[in-house]
mmCIF file of C-alpha atoms and ligand atoms in Angstrom:
data_model
loop_
_atom_site.group_PDB
_atom_site.id
_atom_site.type_symbol
_atom_site.label_atom_id
_atom_site.label_comp_id
_atom_site.label_asym_id
_atom_site.label_seq_id
_atom_site.Cartn_x
_atom_site.Cartn_y
_atom_site.Cartn_z
ATOM 1 C CA MET A 1 117.227 -249.189 5.343
ATOM 2 C CA LYS A 2 119.870 -249.030 2.532
ATOM 3 C CA ALA A 3 123.524 -248.442 3.674
ATOM 4 C CA MET A 4 126.969 -248.530 2.154
ATOM 5 C CA VAL A 5 129.050 -250.789 4.456
ATOM 6 C CA LEU A 6 132.801 -251.375 4.589
ATOM 7 C CA LYS A 7 133.500 -255.054 5.556
ATOM 8 C CA LYS A 8 137.219 -255.239 5.205
ATOM 9 C CA ILE A 9 140.184 -252.850 4.601
ATOM 10 C CA ALA A 10 140.980 -252.547 0.894
ATOM 11 C CA GLN A 11 142.396 -250.281 -1.784
ATOM 12 C CA VAL A 12 139.688 -247.627 -2.595
ATOM 13 C CA GLU A 13 139.977 -248.516 -6.426
ATOM 14 C CA THR A 14 138.574 -251.862 -5.616
ATOM 15 C CA LYS A 15 135.237 -250.129 -4.687
ATOM 16 C CA PRO A 16 134.985 -251.927 -1.319
ATOM 17 C CA LEU A 17 131.772 -250.236 -0.076
ATOM 18 C CA GLU A 18 128.873 -252.602 -0.400
ATOM 19 C CA LEU A 19 125.227 -251.698 -0.652
ATOM 20 C CA GLN A 20 123.150 -253.551 1.931
ATOM 21 C CA ASP A 21 119.752 -253.720 3.360
ATOM 22 C CA LEU A 22 119.960 -253.411 7.133
ATOM 23 C CA PRO A 23 117.438 -252.916 9.941
ATOM 24 C CA ILE A 24 116.767 -249.216 10.886
ATOM 25 C CA PRO A 25 118.506 -248.816 14.158
ATOM 26 C CA LYS A 26 116.563 -248.198 17.297
ATOM 27 C CA PRO A 27 117.528 -245.118 19.521
ATOM 28 C CA SER A 28 118.425 -245.996 23.100
ATOM 29 C CA SER A 29 117.105 -243.706 25.985
ATOM 30 C CA ASN A 30 119.724 -241.011 25.392
ATOM 31 C CA GLU A 31 119.875 -241.221 21.605
ATOM 32 C CA ILE A 32 117.858 -239.849 18.618
ATOM 33 C CA LEU A 33 117.183 -241.368 15.240
ATOM 34 C CA LEU A 34 117.904 -239.333 12.192
ATOM 35 C CA LYS A 35 116.704 -239.658 8.645
ATOM 36 C CA VAL A 36 119.845 -238.847 6.703
ATOM 37 C CA LEU A 37 119.417 -236.021 4.192
ATOM 38 C CA ALA A 38 123.054 -235.358 3.281
ATOM 39 C CA CYS A 39 126.514 -236.692 4.174
ATOM 40 C CA GLY A 40 129.753 -235.190 3.169
ATOM 41 C CA ILE A 41 132.799 -237.156 2.110
ATOM 42 C CA CYS A 42 136.064 -236.645 3.939
ATOM 43 C CA HIS A 43 139.813 -237.667 3.279
ATOM 44 C CA THR A 44 139.687 -239.535 6.600
ATOM 45 C CA GLU A 45 137.322 -242.120 4.970
ATOM 46 C CA LEU A 46 140.046 -242.956 2.535
ATOM 47 C CA ASP A 47 142.313 -243.637 5.460
ATOM 48 C CA GLU A 48 139.623 -245.764 7.061
ATOM 49 C CA ILE A 49 139.030 -247.672 3.940
ATOM 50 C CA GLU A 50 142.733 -248.381 3.182
ATOM 51 C CA GLY A 51 143.515 -249.170 6.917
ATOM 52 C CA ARG A 52 145.623 -246.173 7.884
ATOM 53 C CA LYS A 53 142.949 -245.144 10.452
ATOM 54 C CA LYS A 54 141.731 -248.011 12.656
ATOM 55 C CA THR A 55 138.045 -248.453 12.382
ATOM 56 C CA LYS A 56 135.489 -251.053 13.542
ATOM 57 C CA LEU A 57 134.471 -253.603 10.969
ATOM 58 C CA PRO A 58 131.896 -253.828 9.387
ATOM 59 C CA VAL A 59 131.397 -250.124 9.576
ATOM 60 C CA ILE A 60 129.107 -247.499 7.974
ATOM 61 C CA LEU A 61 131.318 -244.612 7.215
ATOM 62 C CA GLY A 62 130.487 -240.883 7.112
ATOM 63 C CA HIS A 63 130.846 -238.057 9.686
ATOM 64 C CA GLU A 64 129.461 -234.940 8.062
ATOM 65 C CA ILE A 65 125.920 -235.697 8.433
ATOM 66 C CA ILE A 66 122.582 -233.688 8.235
ATOM 67 C CA GLY A 67 119.302 -235.293 8.919
ATOM 68 C CA TYR A 68 115.771 -234.911 10.323
ATOM 69 C CA VAL A 69 114.866 -236.202 13.904
ATOM 70 C CA GLU A 70 112.424 -239.129 13.262
ATOM 71 C CA LYS A 71 112.393 -240.827 16.861
ATOM 72 C CA ARG A 72 113.673 -239.935 20.249
ATOM 73 C CA GLY A 73 114.864 -242.109 23.157
ATOM 74 C CA SER A 74 112.818 -241.788 26.344
ATOM 75 C CA LYS A 75 115.398 -239.634 28.066
ATOM 76 C CA THR A 76 116.072 -237.070 25.328
ATOM 77 C CA ASN A 77 114.849 -233.516 25.286
ATOM 78 C CA LYS A 78 117.003 -231.312 23.126
ATOM 79 C CA PHE A 79 115.214 -232.079 19.860
ATOM 80 C CA LYS A 80 111.680 -232.289 18.647
ATOM 81 C CA ILE A 81 110.562 -234.722 16.022
ATOM 82 C CA GLY A 82 111.110 -233.069 12.536
ATOM 83 C CA ASP A 83 113.954 -230.840 13.851
ATOM 84 C CA ARG A 84 117.054 -230.726 11.600
ATOM 85 C CA ALA A 85 120.255 -231.944 13.189
ATOM 86 C CA GLY A 86 123.932 -232.279 12.260
ATOM 87 C CA ILE A 87 126.362 -234.879 13.379
ATOM 88 C CA ALA A 88 130.110 -234.504 13.277
ATOM 89 C CA TRP A 89 133.219 -236.626 14.034
ATOM 90 C CA ILE A 90 132.659 -236.725 17.761
ATOM 91 C CA TYR A 91 130.055 -239.474 18.313
ATOM 92 C CA SER A 92 130.363 -239.698 22.026
ATOM 93 C CA SER A 93 132.753 -239.176 24.998
ATOM 94 C CA CYS A 94 132.532 -239.990 28.660
ATOM 95 C CA GLY A 95 131.363 -236.656 30.064
ATOM 96 C CA LYS A 96 133.191 -237.051 33.343
ATOM 97 C CA CYS A 97 136.942 -236.794 32.651
ATOM 98 C CA LYS A 98 139.006 -233.741 33.059
ATOM 99 C CA PHE A 99 138.847 -233.132 29.138
ATOM 100 C CA CYS A 100 135.151 -233.449 28.919
ATOM 101 C CA LYS A 101 134.564 -231.155 31.735
ATOM 102 C CA SER A 102 136.689 -228.499 30.243
ATOM 103 C CA GLY A 103 135.124 -228.640 26.773
ATOM 104 C CA ARG A 104 137.905 -230.728 25.208
ATOM 105 C CA GLU A 105 135.967 -233.880 24.490
ATOM 106 C CA ASN A 106 138.211 -234.507 21.550
ATOM 107 C CA LEU A 107 140.980 -235.518 24.127
ATOM 108 C CA CYS A 108 138.694 -237.826 26.005
ATOM 109 C CA PRO A 109 140.200 -241.353 26.499
ATOM 110 C CA GLU A 110 136.745 -242.912 25.835
ATOM 111 C CA PHE A 111 136.122 -240.658 22.731
ATOM 112 C CA LYS A 112 134.201 -242.431 20.015
ATOM 113 C CA ALA A 113 134.204 -241.289 16.468
ATOM 114 C CA THR A 114 131.318 -241.225 13.952
ATOM 115 C CA GLY A 115 131.559 -243.630 11.102
ATOM 116 C CA CYS A 116 134.582 -245.206 12.716
ATOM 117 C CA ASP A 117 133.865 -246.517 16.366
ATOM 118 C CA ALA A 118 130.073 -246.075 15.598
ATOM 119 C CA ASP A 119 128.117 -246.331 12.391
ATOM 120 C CA GLY A 120 127.819 -243.049 10.432
ATOM 121 C CA GLY A 121 125.928 -241.428 7.699
ATOM 122 C CA TYR A 122 126.545 -243.375 4.500
ATOM 123 C CA ALA A 123 123.018 -244.743 5.198
ATOM 124 C CA GLU A 124 119.317 -243.852 5.173
ATOM 125 C CA TYR A 125 119.139 -243.707 9.002
ATOM 126 C CA MET A 126 121.396 -243.386 11.876
ATOM 127 C CA VAL A 127 121.269 -243.044 15.652
ATOM 128 C CA VAL A 128 123.437 -240.682 17.803
ATOM 129 C CA PRO A 129 123.456 -239.511 21.554
ATOM 130 C CA GLU A 130 121.414 -236.332 21.520
ATOM 131 C CA ASN A 131 124.293 -234.385 23.158
ATOM 132 C CA PHE A 132 126.393 -235.034 20.171
ATOM 133 C CA ALA A 133 123.964 -233.596 17.573
ATOM 134 C CA TYR A 134 123.660 -230.081 16.761
ATOM 135 C CA MET A 135 120.675 -227.849 15.761
ATOM 136 C CA ILE A 136 121.270 -226.514 12.162
ATOM 137 C CA PRO A 137 120.198 -222.943 11.469
ATOM 138 C CA ASP A 138 117.693 -222.482 8.587
ATOM 139 C CA ALA A 139 120.135 -220.288 6.668
ATOM 140 C CA PHE A 140 122.054 -223.286 5.515
ATOM 141 C CA SER A 141 120.833 -225.905 2.991
ATOM 142 C CA ASP A 142 121.545 -229.508 3.856
ATOM 143 C CA LEU A 143 124.361 -229.567 1.388
ATOM 144 C CA GLU A 144 125.853 -226.440 2.582
ATOM 145 C CA ALA A 145 125.740 -227.499 6.184
ATOM 146 C CA ALA A 146 127.277 -231.046 5.808
ATOM 147 C CA PRO A 147 130.883 -229.949 5.215
ATOM 148 C CA LEU A 148 130.677 -227.708 8.225
ATOM 149 C CA MET A 149 130.420 -230.844 10.452
ATOM 150 C CA CYS A 150 134.114 -231.675 9.605
ATOM 151 C CA ALA A 151 136.116 -229.379 7.378
ATOM 152 C CA GLY A 152 134.424 -226.280 8.963
ATOM 153 C CA ALA A 153 134.541 -227.361 12.519
ATOM 154 C CA ILE A 154 138.171 -228.208 12.357
ATOM 155 C CA GLY A 155 138.995 -225.168 10.614
ATOM 156 C CA TYR A 156 137.197 -222.940 13.083
ATOM 157 C CA ARG A 157 138.900 -224.833 15.915
ATOM 158 C CA ALA A 158 142.448 -224.247 14.248
ATOM 159 C CA LEU A 159 141.639 -220.553 13.864
ATOM 160 C CA LYS A 160 140.633 -220.338 17.580
ATOM 161 C CA LEU A 161 143.970 -221.895 18.513
ATOM 162 C CA THR A 162 145.876 -219.219 16.621
ATOM 163 C CA ASP A 163 144.500 -216.701 18.955
ATOM 164 C CA MET A 164 144.261 -214.175 16.093
ATOM 165 C CA LYS A 165 143.104 -210.678 16.497
ATOM 166 C CA ASP A 166 141.660 -208.209 13.967
ATOM 167 C CA GLY A 167 144.418 -206.492 12.142
ATOM 168 C CA GLU A 168 146.885 -209.272 12.389
ATOM 169 C CA ASN A 169 147.698 -211.107 9.213
ATOM 170 C CA ILE A 170 147.503 -214.859 8.704
ATOM 171 C CA GLY A 171 149.137 -217.369 6.410
ATOM 172 C CA LEU A 172 147.293 -220.414 5.224
ATOM 173 C CA TYR A 173 149.516 -223.353 4.162
ATOM 174 C CA GLY A 174 147.392 -225.473 1.982
ATOM 175 C CA PHE A 175 144.011 -224.565 0.583
ATOM 176 C CA GLY A 176 141.479 -227.443 0.544
ATOM 177 C CA ALA A 177 138.256 -228.324 2.260
ATOM 178 C CA SER A 178 139.161 -226.786 5.630
ATOM 179 C CA ALA A 179 141.188 -223.727 4.613
ATOM 180 C CA HIS A 180 138.659 -222.403 2.007
ATOM 181 C CA ILE A 181 136.191 -222.166 4.981
ATOM 182 C CA VAL A 182 138.731 -220.605 7.285
ATOM 183 C CA ILE A 183 139.434 -217.758 4.795
ATOM 184 C CA GLN A 184 135.640 -216.971 4.785
ATOM 185 C CA LEU A 185 135.654 -216.948 8.567
ATOM 186 C CA VAL A 186 138.673 -214.760 8.734
ATOM 187 C CA LYS A 187 137.254 -212.170 6.179
ATOM 188 C CA HIS A 188 133.980 -212.122 8.331
ATOM 189 C CA LEU A 189 135.643 -212.038 11.825
ATOM 190 C CA TYR A 190 138.656 -209.987 11.135
ATOM 191 C CA PRO A 191 137.873 -207.489 8.343
ATOM 192 C CA ASN A 192 141.267 -205.575 8.806
ATOM 193 C CA SER A 193 143.433 -208.654 8.649
ATOM 194 C CA LYS A 194 145.217 -209.828 5.412
ATOM 195 C CA VAL A 195 145.247 -213.416 4.298
ATOM 196 C CA PHE A 196 148.312 -214.965 2.498
ATOM 197 C CA VAL A 197 147.609 -218.325 0.834
ATOM 198 C CA PHE A 198 150.379 -220.837 0.076
ATOM 199 C CA THR A 199 149.533 -223.682 -2.291
ATOM 200 C CA ARG A 200 151.434 -226.461 -4.000
ATOM 201 C CA ARG A 201 151.686 -225.236 -7.541
ATOM 202 C CA ARG A 202 151.313 -221.758 -9.137
ATOM 203 C CA ASN A 203 147.880 -221.222 -10.674
ATOM 204 C CA ASP A 204 146.466 -224.532 -9.443
ATOM 205 C CA GLU A 205 142.760 -224.905 -8.655
ATOM 206 C CA PRO A 206 143.323 -224.129 -4.857
ATOM 207 C CA SER A 207 145.205 -220.906 -5.821
ATOM 208 C CA LYS A 208 142.374 -219.715 -8.119
ATOM 209 C CA LEU A 209 139.807 -220.616 -5.384
ATOM 210 C CA ALA A 210 141.906 -218.493 -2.874
ATOM 211 C CA SER A 211 141.811 -215.530 -5.030
ATOM 212 C CA ASN A 212 138.179 -215.945 -5.638
ATOM 213 C CA LYS A 213 137.653 -216.175 -1.792
ATOM 214 C CA GLY A 214 139.436 -212.816 -1.261
ATOM 215 C CA ALA A 215 143.100 -213.901 -0.441
ATOM 216 C CA ASP A 216 145.231 -210.775 -0.345
ATOM 217 C CA TRP A 217 148.256 -212.604 -1.742
ATOM 218 C CA VAL A 218 148.538 -216.103 -3.249
ATOM 219 C CA GLY A 219 151.926 -217.911 -3.713
ATOM 220 C CA ILE A 220 153.469 -221.388 -3.283
ATOM 221 C CA THR A 221 155.138 -223.005 -0.199
ATOM 222 C CA GLY A 222 158.691 -221.720 -0.291
ATOM 223 C CA ASP A 223 157.590 -218.134 -1.390
ATOM 224 C CA THR A 224 158.261 -215.229 0.996
ATOM 225 C CA PRO A 225 154.993 -213.279 1.475
ATOM 226 C CA PRO A 226 154.908 -209.486 1.192
ATOM 227 C CA GLU A 227 154.684 -209.079 4.944
ATOM 228 C CA LYS A 228 155.598 -211.175 7.893
ATOM 229 C CA ILE A 229 152.667 -213.446 9.117
ATOM 230 C CA ASP A 230 151.463 -212.963 12.659
ATOM 231 C CA ARG A 231 149.441 -216.434 12.543
ATOM 232 C CA ALA A 232 149.647 -219.491 10.447
ATOM 233 C CA ILE A 233 147.623 -222.507 9.844
ATOM 234 C CA ASP A 234 149.266 -225.598 8.088
ATOM 235 C CA THR A 235 146.584 -227.947 6.663
ATOM 236 C CA THR A 236 149.012 -229.781 4.420
ATOM 237 C CA PRO A 237 149.974 -233.502 4.624
ATOM 238 C CA VAL A 238 153.705 -232.855 4.352
ATOM 239 C CA GLY A 239 156.584 -231.543 6.549
ATOM 240 C CA ILE A 240 158.105 -228.706 4.609
ATOM 241 C CA PRO A 241 155.375 -226.087 5.337
ATOM 242 C CA ILE A 242 156.049 -226.275 9.133
ATOM 243 C CA ALA A 243 159.578 -224.866 8.479
ATOM 244 C CA GLU A 244 158.379 -222.476 5.862
ATOM 245 C CA ALA A 245 155.526 -221.067 8.110
ATOM 246 C CA LEU A 246 158.137 -220.780 11.044
ATOM 247 C CA ARG A 247 160.461 -218.890 8.778
ATOM 248 C CA ASN A 248 157.797 -216.433 7.672
ATOM 249 C CA LEU A 249 156.267 -215.814 11.144
ATOM 250 C CA GLU A 250 156.426 -212.393 12.735
ATOM 251 C CA LYS A 251 158.225 -212.290 16.240
ATOM 252 C CA GLY A 252 155.802 -213.596 18.710
ATOM 253 C CA GLY A 253 153.810 -215.313 16.086
ATOM 254 C CA ARG A 254 152.057 -218.662 16.353
ATOM 255 C CA LEU A 255 151.727 -221.485 13.901
ATOM 256 C CA VAL A 256 148.807 -224.137 14.255
ATOM 257 C CA ILE A 257 149.345 -227.469 12.570
ATOM 258 C CA ASN A 258 145.910 -228.708 11.602
ATOM 259 C CA ALA A 259 146.866 -232.205 10.052
ATOM 260 C CA ILE A 260 146.286 -235.652 11.163
ATOM 261 C CA ARG A 261 149.458 -237.048 9.814
ATOM 262 C CA LYS A 262 152.507 -235.863 7.901
ATOM 263 C CA GLU A 263 153.525 -238.140 4.999
ATOM 264 C CA THR A 264 157.129 -236.450 4.837
ATOM 265 C CA LYS A 265 159.521 -235.548 7.589
ATOM 266 C CA ILE A 266 159.701 -231.925 8.982
ATOM 267 C CA PRO A 267 163.042 -230.351 7.782
ATOM 268 C CA GLU A 268 165.714 -229.696 10.294
ATOM 269 C CA LEU A 269 164.790 -226.433 12.001
ATOM 270 C CA ASP A 270 167.426 -223.705 12.693
ATOM 271 C CA TYR A 271 166.695 -222.095 16.088
ATOM 272 C CA ALA A 272 167.587 -218.616 14.949
ATOM 273 C CA GLU A 273 165.709 -218.582 11.771
ATOM 274 C CA HIS A 274 162.600 -220.681 12.738
ATOM 275 C CA LEU A 275 161.966 -220.442 16.471
ATOM 276 C CA TRP A 276 163.797 -217.347 18.176
ATOM 277 C CA ASP A 277 161.766 -214.250 19.113
ATOM 278 C CA GLU A 278 158.994 -216.110 20.967
ATOM 279 C CA LYS A 279 157.629 -218.057 17.946
ATOM 280 C CA GLU A 280 155.056 -220.742 18.985
ATOM 281 C CA VAL A 281 153.928 -224.077 17.487
ATOM 282 C CA LYS A 282 150.608 -225.709 18.373
ATOM 283 C CA SER A 283 149.573 -229.135 17.143
ATOM 284 C CA PHE A 284 146.125 -230.216 16.703
ATOM 285 C CA ILE A 285 144.397 -233.509 17.452
ATOM 286 C CA ASP A 286 141.611 -233.111 14.661
ATOM 287 C CA TRP A 287 139.088 -234.929 16.814
ATOM 288 C CA SER A 288 140.698 -238.345 16.561
ATOM 289 C CA ASN A 289 142.715 -240.499 19.031
ATOM 290 C CA LEU A 290 145.426 -241.918 16.927
HETATM 291 ZN ZN1 LIG B 301 136.325 -235.525 8.327
HETATM 292 ZN ZN1 LIG B 302 135.851 -237.826 28.860
#
């Protein structure tokens, strides 16, 4: 099979992925072999290529994968040959620890990540334990479904962590791959809620996209929205939105920080302005053990 292989850490401008011919992997008893139809590209892969996220080497990157089941291991029973399956960032976990048993495999100490600890989807074929492959509904094309495996899934998880109810309004700090899916989920699940979006610059591409996707108000980080926000999700790589979201939170509101790392420090918080009145902050592990 053809595969794009990362052999060593390098700056992405040096085009470090190498096209190679490799044997098609054989599924072990609990695995399925997928013929890859589509694989999304994620910012995490830049971090892997440039060494900010530790990865096995050599590695085939890619963790937003849609494919057809072409072979099955002897102990598999979830998929038939020809079924369409999706693979996300969680490649495998132990299945026995307290985290796995409570549906929090992302916190498992033996967690393995797709396209990082195991080979991923920048290839014509890949194998995966069948318990970590997902049936893809016919409503989605391959290209529509692929980004749901990472940007969509983490956005959905962040939205669940906000504990939002219909009628409460939500602030989205940052409007990229994940937040532009979250707004569609909010509009569908909570039709009486308002969505306030904060981007980096006025009239930038994300702010136009936010208006197109039905945002009730669009501003930049630092702006005060027309109403207090009951829930907030921060998907930015910088520290300031954490203080800003807390400042704009309604009493008893909750901020969920959906970011792997912050490139700049969180500004000093003032207890009365940012935290008083039962405001909550929840961080988010984004499926990786860093
Ligand atoms: Zn990703
Ligand atoms: Zn576990």
